């Protein structure tokens, strides 16, 4: 039985190529606006989180993730992540998922709108107050 060779050529759809070119041109300065907005979100989150006992966060230089040390909570990072998710509805990823050096850390995404980040911070503070009291009894 002879082999039939089918040739097909594919590429990215034309409308996607046009969109990519426009994005690279950035005629609306969208990238600059996004950088400014993400910087505001970062500064808000880091400043407010550092006011909550047990949480320490350095300002990230080039990311929209916050790498937060939770060692001073007295709880393992995995437990802090679980409590925040279950009791506050705030998701953070235990740093051990990124390697052994992340043992005492949580990673939070800062891409949410500022009002959502503010609400998350209020929830973190409210919930952490309850379980911090339980840990230090």
PDB file of N, CA, C and O in Angstrom, residues 45-117:
ATOM      1  N   UNK A  45      -0.141  47.044  47.983  1.00  0.00           N
ATOM      2  CA  UNK A  45      -0.150  45.722  48.611  1.00  0.00           C
ATOM      3  C   UNK A  45       0.996  45.569  49.598  1.00  0.00           C
ATOM      4  O   UNK A  45       0.785  45.165  50.739  1.00  0.00           O
ATOM      5  N   UNK A  46       2.209  45.900  49.170  1.00  0.00           N
ATOM      6  CA  UNK A  46       3.375  45.724  50.031  1.00  0.00           C
ATOM      7  C   UNK A  46       3.280  46.602  51.264  1.00  0.00           C
ATOM      8  O   UNK A  46       3.510  46.150  52.392  1.00  0.00           O
ATOM      9  N   UNK A  47       2.903  47.853  51.095  1.00  0.00           N
ATOM     10  CA  UNK A  47       2.802  48.771  52.230  1.00  0.00           C
ATOM     11  C   UNK A  47       1.782  48.286  53.259  1.00  0.00           C
ATOM     12  O   UNK A  47       2.074  48.210  54.444  1.00  0.00           O
ATOM     13  N   UNK A  48       0.609  47.946  52.786  1.00  0.00           N
ATOM     14  CA  UNK A  48      -0.453  47.516  53.718  1.00  0.00           C
ATOM     15  C   UNK A  48      -0.159  46.154  54.327  1.00  0.00           C
ATOM     16  O   UNK A  48      -0.435  45.929  55.505  1.00  0.00           O
ATOM     17  N   UNK A  49       0.389  45.230  53.548  1.00  0.00           N
ATOM     18  CA  UNK A  49       0.676  43.902  54.080  1.00  0.00           C
ATOM     19  C   UNK A  49       1.758  43.971  55.156  1.00  0.00           C
ATOM     20  O   UNK A  49       1.674  43.276  56.166  1.00  0.00           O
ATOM     21  N   UNK A  50       2.754  44.822  54.954  1.00  0.00           N
ATOM     22  CA  UNK A  50       3.823  44.951  55.948  1.00  0.00           C
ATOM     23  C   UNK A  50       3.330  45.529  57.271  1.00  0.00           C
ATOM     24  O   UNK A  50       4.034  45.444  58.276  1.00  0.00           O
ATOM     25  N   UNK A  51       2.159  46.089  57.309  1.00  0.00           N
ATOM     26  CA  UNK A  51       1.572  46.601  58.554  1.00  0.00           C
ATOM     27  C   UNK A  51       0.879  45.496  59.343  1.00  0.00           C
ATOM     28  O   UNK A  51       0.525  45.696  60.506  1.00  0.00           O
ATOM     29  N   UNK A  52       0.662  44.349  58.712  1.00  0.00           N
ATOM     30  CA  UNK A  52      -0.020  43.242  59.373  1.00  0.00           C
ATOM     31  C   UNK A  52       1.029  42.386  60.077  1.00  0.00           C
ATOM     32  O   UNK A  52       1.944  41.876  59.421  1.00  0.00           O
ATOM     33  N   UNK A  53       0.917  42.236  61.394  1.00  0.00           N
ATOM     34  CA  UNK A  53       1.910  41.443  62.128  1.00  0.00           C
ATOM     35  C   UNK A  53       2.035  40.031  61.552  1.00  0.00           C
ATOM     36  O   UNK A  53       1.043  39.383  61.225  1.00  0.00           O
ATOM     37  N   UNK A  54       3.288  39.599  61.430  1.00  0.00           N
ATOM     38  CA  UNK A  54       3.559  38.254  60.926  1.00  0.00           C
ATOM     39  C   UNK A  54       3.896  38.201  59.455  1.00  0.00           C
ATOM     40  O   UNK A  54       4.383  37.189  58.964  1.00  0.00           O
ATOM     41  N   UNK A  55       3.622  39.270  58.727  1.00  0.00           N
ATOM     42  CA  UNK A  55       3.864  39.308  57.282  1.00  0.00           C
ATOM     43  C   UNK A  55       4.983  40.294  56.975  1.00  0.00           C
ATOM     44  O   UNK A  55       4.956  41.431  57.439  1.00  0.00           O
ATOM     45  N   UNK A  56       5.969  39.847  56.195  1.00  0.00           N
ATOM     46  CA  UNK A  56       7.058  40.722  55.761  1.00  0.00           C
ATOM     47  C   UNK A  56       7.227  40.572  54.257  1.00  0.00           C
ATOM     48  O   UNK A  56       7.353  39.462  53.750  1.00  0.00           O
ATOM     49  N   UNK A  57       7.243  41.682  53.575  1.00  0.00           N
ATOM     50  CA  UNK A  57       7.342  41.639  52.117  1.00  0.00           C
ATOM     51  C   UNK A  57       8.244  42.760  51.619  1.00  0.00           C
ATOM     52  O   UNK A  57       8.016  43.921  51.931  1.00  0.00           O
ATOM     53  N   UNK A  58       9.256  42.375  50.861  1.00  0.00           N
ATOM     54  CA  UNK A  58      10.083  43.376  50.204  1.00  0.00           C
ATOM     55  C   UNK A  58       9.411  43.772  48.898  1.00  0.00           C
ATOM     56  O   UNK A  58       8.653  42.994  48.317  1.00  0.00           O
ATOM     57  N   UNK A  59       9.692  44.968  48.445  1.00  0.00           N
ATOM     58  CA  UNK A  59       9.099  45.462  47.200  1.00  0.00           C
ATOM     59  C   UNK A  59       9.695  44.689  46.027  1.00  0.00           C
ATOM     60  O   UNK A  59      10.909  44.702  45.833  1.00  0.00           O
ATOM     61  N   UNK A  60       8.850  43.995  45.262  1.00  0.00           N
ATOM     62  CA  UNK A  60       9.380  43.307  44.076  1.00  0.00           C
ATOM     63  C   UNK A  60       9.799  44.312  43.015  1.00  0.00           C
ATOM     64  O   UNK A  60       9.127  45.319  42.807  1.00  0.00           O
ATOM     65  N   UNK A  61      10.909  44.040  42.359  1.00  0.00           N
ATOM     66  CA  UNK A  61      11.428  44.974  41.361  1.00  0.00           C
ATOM     67  C   UNK A  61      10.764  44.845  39.996  1.00  0.00           C
ATOM     68  O   UNK A  61      10.512  45.845  39.348  1.00  0.00           O
ATOM     69  N   UNK A  62      10.535  43.642  39.545  1.00  0.00           N
ATOM     70  CA  UNK A  62      10.070  43.512  38.167  1.00  0.00           C
ATOM     71  C   UNK A  62       9.028  42.443  37.980  1.00  0.00           C
ATOM     72  O   UNK A  62       9.084  41.680  37.026  1.00  0.00           O
ATOM     73  N   UNK A  63       8.088  42.367  38.870  1.00  0.00           N
ATOM     74  CA  UNK A  63       7.089  41.315  38.781  1.00  0.00           C
ATOM     75  C   UNK A  63       5.772  41.820  39.326  1.00  0.00           C
ATOM     76  O   UNK A  63       5.722  42.784  40.073  1.00  0.00           O
ATOM     77  N   UNK A  64       4.697  41.157  38.953  1.00  0.00           N
ATOM     78  CA  UNK A  64       3.419  41.474  39.566  1.00  0.00           C
ATOM     79  C   UNK A  64       3.023  40.386  40.557  1.00  0.00           C
ATOM     80  O   UNK A  64       1.866  40.086  40.766  1.00  0.00           O
ATOM     81  N   UNK A  65       4.051  39.804  41.176  1.00  0.00           N
ATOM     82  CA  UNK A  65       3.857  38.867  42.278  1.00  0.00           C
ATOM     83  C   UNK A  65       4.568  39.408  43.505  1.00  0.00           C
ATOM     84  O   UNK A  65       5.638  40.001  43.395  1.00  0.00           O
ATOM     85  N   UNK A  66       3.969  39.181  44.665  1.00  0.00           N
ATOM     86  CA  UNK A  66       4.605  39.540  45.927  1.00  0.00           C
ATOM     87  C   UNK A  66       5.076  38.257  46.599  1.00  0.00           C
ATOM     88  O   UNK A  66       4.317  37.284  46.691  1.00  0.00           O
ATOM     89  N   UNK A  67       6.314  38.255  47.055  1.00  0.00           N
ATOM     90  CA  UNK A  67       6.927  37.117  47.726  1.00  0.00           C
ATOM     91  C   UNK A  67       6.971  37.481  49.199  1.00  0.00           C
ATOM     92  O   UNK A  67       7.746  38.343  49.612  1.00  0.00           O
ATOM     93  N   UNK A  68       6.100  36.863  49.999  1.00  0.00           N
ATOM     94  CA  UNK A  68       5.828  37.315  51.362  1.00  0.00           C
ATOM     95  C   UNK A  68       6.338  36.308  52.395  1.00  0.00           C
ATOM     96  O   UNK A  68       5.943  35.135  52.371  1.00  0.00           O
ATOM     97  N   UNK A  69       7.177  36.779  53.294  1.00  0.00           N
ATOM     98  CA  UNK A  69       7.671  35.937  54.369  1.00  0.00           C
ATOM     99  C   UNK A  69       6.611  35.890  55.465  1.00  0.00           C
ATOM    100  O   UNK A  69       6.172  36.938  55.955  1.00  0.00           O
ATOM    101  N   UNK A  70       6.202  34.685  55.851  1.00  0.00           N
ATOM    102  CA  UNK A  70       5.165  34.512  56.878  1.00  0.00           C
ATOM    103  C   UNK A  70       5.699  33.781  58.101  1.00  0.00           C
ATOM    104  O   UNK A  70       4.930  33.334  58.949  1.00  0.00           O
ATOM    105  N   UNK A  71       7.010  33.681  58.212  1.00  0.00           N
ATOM    106  CA  UNK A  71       7.633  32.952  59.314  1.00  0.00           C
ATOM    107  C   UNK A  71       7.198  33.496  60.670  1.00  0.00           C
ATOM    108  O   UNK A  71       6.979  32.735  61.626  1.00  0.00           O
ATOM    109  N   UNK A  72       7.045  34.816  60.774  1.00  0.00           N
ATOM    110  CA  UNK A  72       6.690  35.430  62.057  1.00  0.00           C
ATOM    111  C   UNK A  72       5.246  35.179  62.482  1.00  0.00           C
ATOM    112  O   UNK A  72       4.858  35.573  63.582  1.00  0.00           O
ATOM    113  N   UNK A  73       4.460  34.523  61.638  1.00  0.00           N
ATOM    114  CA  UNK A  73       3.100  34.157  62.056  1.00  0.00           C
ATOM    115  C   UNK A  73       3.132  33.004  63.048  1.00  0.00           C
ATOM    116  O   UNK A  73       2.164  32.780  63.773  1.00  0.00           O
ATOM    117  N   UNK A  74       4.245  32.253  63.045  1.00  0.00           N
ATOM    118  CA  UNK A  74       4.349  31.087  63.910  1.00  0.00           C
ATOM    119  C   UNK A  74       3.708  29.848  63.307  1.00  0.00           C
ATOM    120  O   UNK A  74       3.654  28.801  63.942  1.00  0.00           O
ATOM    121  N   UNK A  75       3.238  29.970  62.084  1.00  0.00           N
ATOM    122  CA  UNK A  75       2.592  28.856  61.394  1.00  0.00           C
ATOM    123  C   UNK A  75       3.368  28.512  60.129  1.00  0.00           C
ATOM    124  O   UNK A  75       3.978  29.394  59.522  1.00  0.00           O
ATOM    125  N   UNK A  76       3.309  27.246  59.715  1.00  0.00           N
ATOM    126  CA  UNK A  76       3.918  26.903  58.419  1.00  0.00           C
ATOM    127  C   UNK A  76       3.206  27.649  57.287  1.00  0.00           C
ATOM    128  O   UNK A  76       1.995  27.911  57.358  1.00  0.00           O
ATOM    129  N   UNK A  77       3.947  27.987  56.259  1.00  0.00           N
ATOM    130  CA  UNK A  77       3.380  28.738  55.131  1.00  0.00           C
ATOM    131  C   UNK A  77       2.164  28.017  54.533  1.00  0.00           C
ATOM    132  O   UNK A  77       1.185  28.666  54.153  1.00  0.00           O
ATOM    133  N   UNK A  78       2.218  26.694  54.453  1.00  0.00           N
ATOM    134  CA  UNK A  78       1.097  25.940  53.899  1.00  0.00           C
ATOM    135  C   UNK A  78      -0.166  26.141  54.735  1.00  0.00           C
ATOM    136  O   UNK A  78      -1.268  26.236  54.200  1.00  0.00           O
ATOM    137  N   UNK A  79       0.010  26.218  56.051  1.00  0.00           N
ATOM    138  CA  UNK A  79      -1.128  26.436  56.949  1.00  0.00           C
ATOM    139  C   UNK A  79      -1.663  27.861  56.798  1.00  0.00           C
ATOM    140  O   UNK A  79      -2.877  28.081  56.789  1.00  0.00           O
ATOM    141  N   UNK A  80      -0.779  28.830  56.679  1.00  0.00           N
ATOM    142  CA  UNK A  80      -1.216  30.213  56.467  1.00  0.00           C
ATOM    143  C   UNK A  80      -1.999  30.300  55.157  1.00  0.00           C
ATOM    144  O   UNK A  80      -3.073  30.910  55.104  1.00  0.00           O
ATOM    145  N   UNK A  81      -1.486  29.665  54.110  1.00  0.00           N
ATOM    146  CA  UNK A  81      -2.184  29.677  52.824  1.00  0.00           C
ATOM    147  C   UNK A  81      -3.566  29.047  52.946  1.00  0.00           C
ATOM    148  O   UNK A  81      -4.546  29.578  52.413  1.00  0.00           O
ATOM    149  N   UNK A  82      -3.647  27.934  53.650  1.00  0.00           N
ATOM    150  CA  UNK A  82      -4.941  27.253  53.822  1.00  0.00           C
ATOM    151  C   UNK A  82      -5.916  28.135  54.594  1.00  0.00           C
ATOM    152  O   UNK A  82      -7.075  28.300  54.189  1.00  0.00           O
ATOM    153  N   UNK A  83      -5.467  28.716  55.689  1.00  0.00           N
ATOM    154  CA  UNK A  83      -6.337  29.568  56.503  1.00  0.00           C
ATOM    155  C   UNK A  83      -6.811  30.790  55.719  1.00  0.00           C
ATOM    156  O   UNK A  83      -7.984  31.171  55.802  1.00  0.00           O
ATOM    157  N   UNK A  84      -5.905  31.411  54.981  1.00  0.00           N
ATOM    158  CA  UNK A  84      -6.299  32.582  54.195  1.00  0.00           C
ATOM    159  C   UNK A  84      -7.334  32.215  53.142  1.00  0.00           C
ATOM    160  O   UNK A  84      -8.294  32.962  52.914  1.00  0.00           O
ATOM    161  N   UNK A  85      -7.152  31.076  52.507  1.00  0.00           N
ATOM    162  CA  UNK A  85      -8.099  30.661  51.476  1.00  0.00           C
ATOM    163  C   UNK A  85      -9.449  30.304  52.091  1.00  0.00           C
ATOM    164  O   UNK A  85     -10.489  30.786  51.642  1.00  0.00           O
ATOM    165  N   UNK A  86      -9.433  29.485  53.131  1.00  0.00           N
ATOM    166  CA  UNK A  86     -10.682  28.992  53.716  1.00  0.00           C
ATOM    167  C   UNK A  86     -11.426  30.042  54.522  1.00  0.00           C
ATOM    168  O   UNK A  86     -12.652  30.090  54.501  1.00  0.00           O
ATOM    169  N   UNK A  87     -10.702  30.885  55.234  1.00  0.00           N
ATOM    170  CA  UNK A  87     -11.353  31.832  56.138  1.00  0.00           C
ATOM    171  C   UNK A  87     -11.491  33.237  55.562  1.00  0.00           C
ATOM    172  O   UNK A  87     -12.351  33.996  56.006  1.00  0.00           O
ATOM    173  N   UNK A  88     -10.630  33.585  54.615  1.00  0.00           N
ATOM    174  CA  UNK A  88     -10.670  34.946  54.072  1.00  0.00           C
ATOM    175  C   UNK A  88     -10.991  34.978  52.581  1.00  0.00           C
ATOM    176  O   UNK A  88     -11.254  36.042  52.033  1.00  0.00           O
ATOM    177  N   UNK A  89     -10.939  33.818  51.927  1.00  0.00           N
ATOM    178  CA  UNK A  89     -11.188  33.795  50.489  1.00  0.00           C
ATOM    179  C   UNK A  89     -10.066  34.444  49.699  1.00  0.00           C
ATOM    180  O   UNK A  89     -10.277  34.937  48.600  1.00  0.00           O
ATOM    181  N   UNK A  90      -8.855  34.427  50.258  1.00  0.00           N
ATOM    182  CA  UNK A  90      -7.693  35.030  49.611  1.00  0.00           C
ATOM    183  C   UNK A  90      -6.715  33.910  49.270  1.00  0.00           C
ATOM    184  O   UNK A  90      -6.313  33.139  50.142  1.00  0.00           O
ATOM    185  N   UNK A  91      -6.316  33.851  48.016  1.00  0.00           N
ATOM    186  CA  UNK A  91      -5.419  32.790  47.567  1.00  0.00           C
ATOM    187  C   UNK A  91      -3.974  33.265  47.522  1.00  0.00           C
ATOM    188  O   UNK A  91      -3.672  34.300  46.947  1.00  0.00           O
ATOM    189  N   UNK A  92      -3.129  32.487  48.148  1.00  0.00           N
ATOM    190  CA  UNK A  92      -1.684  32.663  48.072  1.00  0.00           C
ATOM    191  C   UNK A  92      -1.083  31.280  47.907  1.00  0.00           C
ATOM    192  O   UNK A  92      -1.623  30.304  48.425  1.00  0.00           O
ATOM    193  N   UNK A  93      -0.013  31.180  47.197  1.00  0.00           N
ATOM    194  CA  UNK A  93       0.618  29.883  46.953  1.00  0.00           C
ATOM    195  C   UNK A  93       1.798  29.724  47.907  1.00  0.00           C
ATOM    196  O   UNK A  93       2.652  30.615  47.997  1.00  0.00           O
ATOM    197  N   UNK A  94       1.835  28.604  48.612  1.00  0.00           N
ATOM    198  CA  UNK A  94       2.947  28.335  49.514  1.00  0.00           C
ATOM    199  C   UNK A  94       4.245  28.303  48.711  1.00  0.00           C
ATOM    200  O   UNK A  94       4.335  27.665  47.663  1.00  0.00           O
ATOM    201  N   UNK A  95       5.238  29.004  49.215  1.00  0.00           N
ATOM    202  CA  UNK A  95       6.507  29.163  48.502  1.00  0.00           C
ATOM    203  C   UNK A  95       7.262  27.873  48.254  1.00  0.00           C
ATOM    204  O   UNK A  95       8.068  27.798  47.333  1.00  0.00           O
ATOM    205  N   UNK A  96       7.020  26.831  49.049  1.00  0.00           N
ATOM    206  CA  UNK A  96       7.706  25.556  48.842  1.00  0.00           C
ATOM    207  C   UNK A  96       7.402  24.987  47.462  1.00  0.00           C
ATOM    208  O   UNK A  96       8.187  24.195  46.939  1.00  0.00           O
ATOM    209  N   UNK A  97       6.310  25.412  46.854  1.00  0.00           N
ATOM    210  CA  UNK A  97       5.985  24.968  45.492  1.00  0.00           C
ATOM    211  C   UNK A  97       7.027  25.447  44.493  1.00  0.00           C
ATOM    212  O   UNK A  97       7.125  24.913  43.388  1.00  0.00           O
ATOM    213  N   UNK A  98       7.828  26.434  44.882  1.00  0.00           N
ATOM    214  CA  UNK A  98       8.852  26.999  44.011  1.00  0.00           C
ATOM    215  C   UNK A  98      10.254  26.566  44.413  1.00  0.00           C
ATOM    216  O   UNK A  98      11.235  27.079  43.894  1.00  0.00           O
ATOM    217  N   UNK A  99      10.341  25.658  45.365  1.00  0.00           N
ATOM    218  CA  UNK A  99      11.636  25.155  45.807  1.00  0.00           C
ATOM    219  C   UNK A  99      11.795  25.292  47.310  1.00  0.00           C
ATOM    220  O   UNK A  99      11.031  25.990  47.987  1.00  0.00           O
ATOM    221  N   UNK A 100      12.800  24.614  47.836  1.00  0.00           N
ATOM    222  CA  UNK A 100      13.029  24.571  49.282  1.00  0.00           C
ATOM    223  C   UNK A 100      13.246  25.953  49.896  1.00  0.00           C
ATOM    224  O   UNK A 100      12.871  26.195  51.040  1.00  0.00           O
ATOM    225  N   UNK A 101      13.833  26.868  49.154  1.00  0.00           N
ATOM    226  CA  UNK A 101      14.090  28.211  49.688  1.00  0.00           C
ATOM    227  C   UNK A 101      12.798  28.978  49.960  1.00  0.00           C
ATOM    228  O   UNK A 101      12.809  29.969  50.688  1.00  0.00           O
ATOM    229  N   UNK A 102      11.690  28.523  49.412  1.00  0.00           N
ATOM    230  CA  UNK A 102      10.414  29.200  49.619  1.00  0.00           C
ATOM    231  C   UNK A 102       9.637  28.702  50.814  1.00  0.00           C
ATOM    232  O   UNK A 102       8.466  29.053  50.990  1.00  0.00           O
ATOM    233  N   UNK A 103      10.277  27.925  51.664  1.00  0.00           N
ATOM    234  CA  UNK A 103       9.615  27.266  52.799  1.00  0.00           C
ATOM    235  C   UNK A 103       8.738  28.204  53.640  1.00  0.00           C
ATOM    236  O   UNK A 103       7.647  27.842  54.029  1.00  0.00           O
ATOM    237  N   UNK A 104       9.200  29.389  53.941  1.00  0.00           N
ATOM    238  CA  UNK A 104       8.472  30.300  54.836  1.00  0.00           C
ATOM    239  C   UNK A 104       7.761  31.425  54.096  1.00  0.00           C
ATOM    240  O   UNK A 104       7.487  32.469  54.686  1.00  0.00           O
ATOM    241  N   UNK A 105       7.463  31.204  52.832  1.00  0.00           N
ATOM    242  CA  UNK A 105       6.916  32.273  52.007  1.00  0.00           C
ATOM    243  C   UNK A 105       5.585  31.891  51.370  1.00  0.00           C
ATOM    244  O   UNK A 105       5.273  30.724  51.188  1.00  0.00           O
ATOM    245  N   UNK A 106       4.839  32.925  51.032  1.00  0.00           N
ATOM    246  CA  UNK A 106       3.657  32.806  50.187  1.00  0.00           C
ATOM    247  C   UNK A 106       3.854  33.724  48.995  1.00  0.00           C
ATOM    248  O   UNK A 106       4.497  34.773  49.119  1.00  0.00           O
ATOM    249  N   UNK A 107       3.297  33.328  47.867  1.00  0.00           N
ATOM    250  CA  UNK A 107       3.339  34.199  46.686  1.00  0.00           C
ATOM    251  C   UNK A 107       1.914  34.648  46.386  1.00  0.00           C
ATOM    252  O   UNK A 107       0.995  33.845  46.302  1.00  0.00           O
ATOM    253  N   UNK A 108       1.761  35.956  46.260  1.00  0.00           N
ATOM    254  CA  UNK A 108       0.473  36.546  45.922  1.00  0.00           C
ATOM    255  C   UNK A 108       0.571  37.231  44.570  1.00  0.00           C
ATOM    256  O   UNK A 108       1.568  37.889  44.275  1.00  0.00           O
ATOM    257  N   UNK A 109      -0.472  37.126  43.783  1.00  0.00           N
ATOM    258  CA  UNK A 109      -0.550  37.832  42.512  1.00  0.00           C
ATOM    259  C   UNK A 109      -1.098  39.224  42.760  1.00  0.00           C
ATOM    260  O   UNK A 109      -2.031  39.407  43.547  1.00  0.00           O
ATOM    261  N   UNK A 110      -0.535  40.199  42.052  1.00  0.00           N
ATOM    262  CA  UNK A 110      -0.960  41.587  42.213  1.00  0.00           C
ATOM    263  C   UNK A 110      -1.707  42.103  40.990  1.00  0.00           C
ATOM    264  O   UNK A 110      -1.830  43.312  40.808  1.00  0.00           O
ATOM    265  N   UNK A 111      -2.224  41.208  40.164  1.00  0.00           N
ATOM    266  CA  UNK A 111      -2.864  41.640  38.924  1.00  0.00           C
ATOM    267  C   UNK A 111      -4.329  42.060  39.114  1.00  0.00           C
ATOM    268  O   UNK A 111      -4.897  42.683  38.229  1.00  0.00           O
ATOM    269  N   UNK A 112      -4.906  41.745  40.245  1.00  0.00           N
ATOM    270  CA  UNK A 112      -6.291  42.151  40.493  1.00  0.00           C
ATOM    271  C   UNK A 112      -6.395  43.667  40.610  1.00  0.00           C
ATOM    272  O   UNK A 112      -5.426  44.350  40.942  1.00  0.00           O
ATOM    273  N   UNK A 113      -7.569  44.172  40.381  1.00  0.00           N
ATOM    274  CA  UNK A 113      -7.823  45.611  40.510  1.00  0.00           C
ATOM    275  C   UNK A 113      -7.500  46.073  41.932  1.00  0.00           C
ATOM    276  O   UNK A 113      -7.591  45.296  42.889  1.00  0.00           O
ATOM    277  N   UNK A 114      -7.132  47.340  42.063  1.00  0.00           N
ATOM    278  CA  UNK A 114      -6.741  47.866  43.371  1.00  0.00           C
ATOM    279  C   UNK A 114      -7.815  47.692  44.430  1.00  0.00           C
ATOM    280  O   UNK A 114      -7.501  47.354  45.570  1.00  0.00           O
ATOM    281  N   UNK A 115      -9.069  47.893  44.075  1.00  0.00           N
ATOM    282  CA  UNK A 115     -10.119  47.731  45.084  1.00  0.00           C
ATOM    283  C   UNK A 115     -10.208  46.283  45.568  1.00  0.00           C
ATOM    284  O   UNK A 115     -10.482  46.036  46.745  1.00  0.00           O
ATOM    285  N   UNK A 116      -9.939  45.324  44.694  1.00  0.00           N
ATOM    286  CA  UNK A 116      -9.932  43.921  45.105  1.00  0.00           C
ATOM    287  C   UNK A 116      -8.722  43.615  45.978  1.00  0.00           C
ATOM    288  O   UNK A 116      -8.821  42.841  46.939  1.00  0.00           O
ATOM    289  N   UNK A 117      -7.585  44.214  45.664  1.00  0.00           N
ATOM    290  CA  UNK A 117      -6.410  44.031  46.513  1.00  0.00           C
ATOM    291  C   UNK A 117      -6.647  44.630  47.895  1.00  0.00           C
ATOM    292  O   UNK A 117      -6.262  44.040  48.913  1.00  0.00           O
TER     293      UNK A 117
END
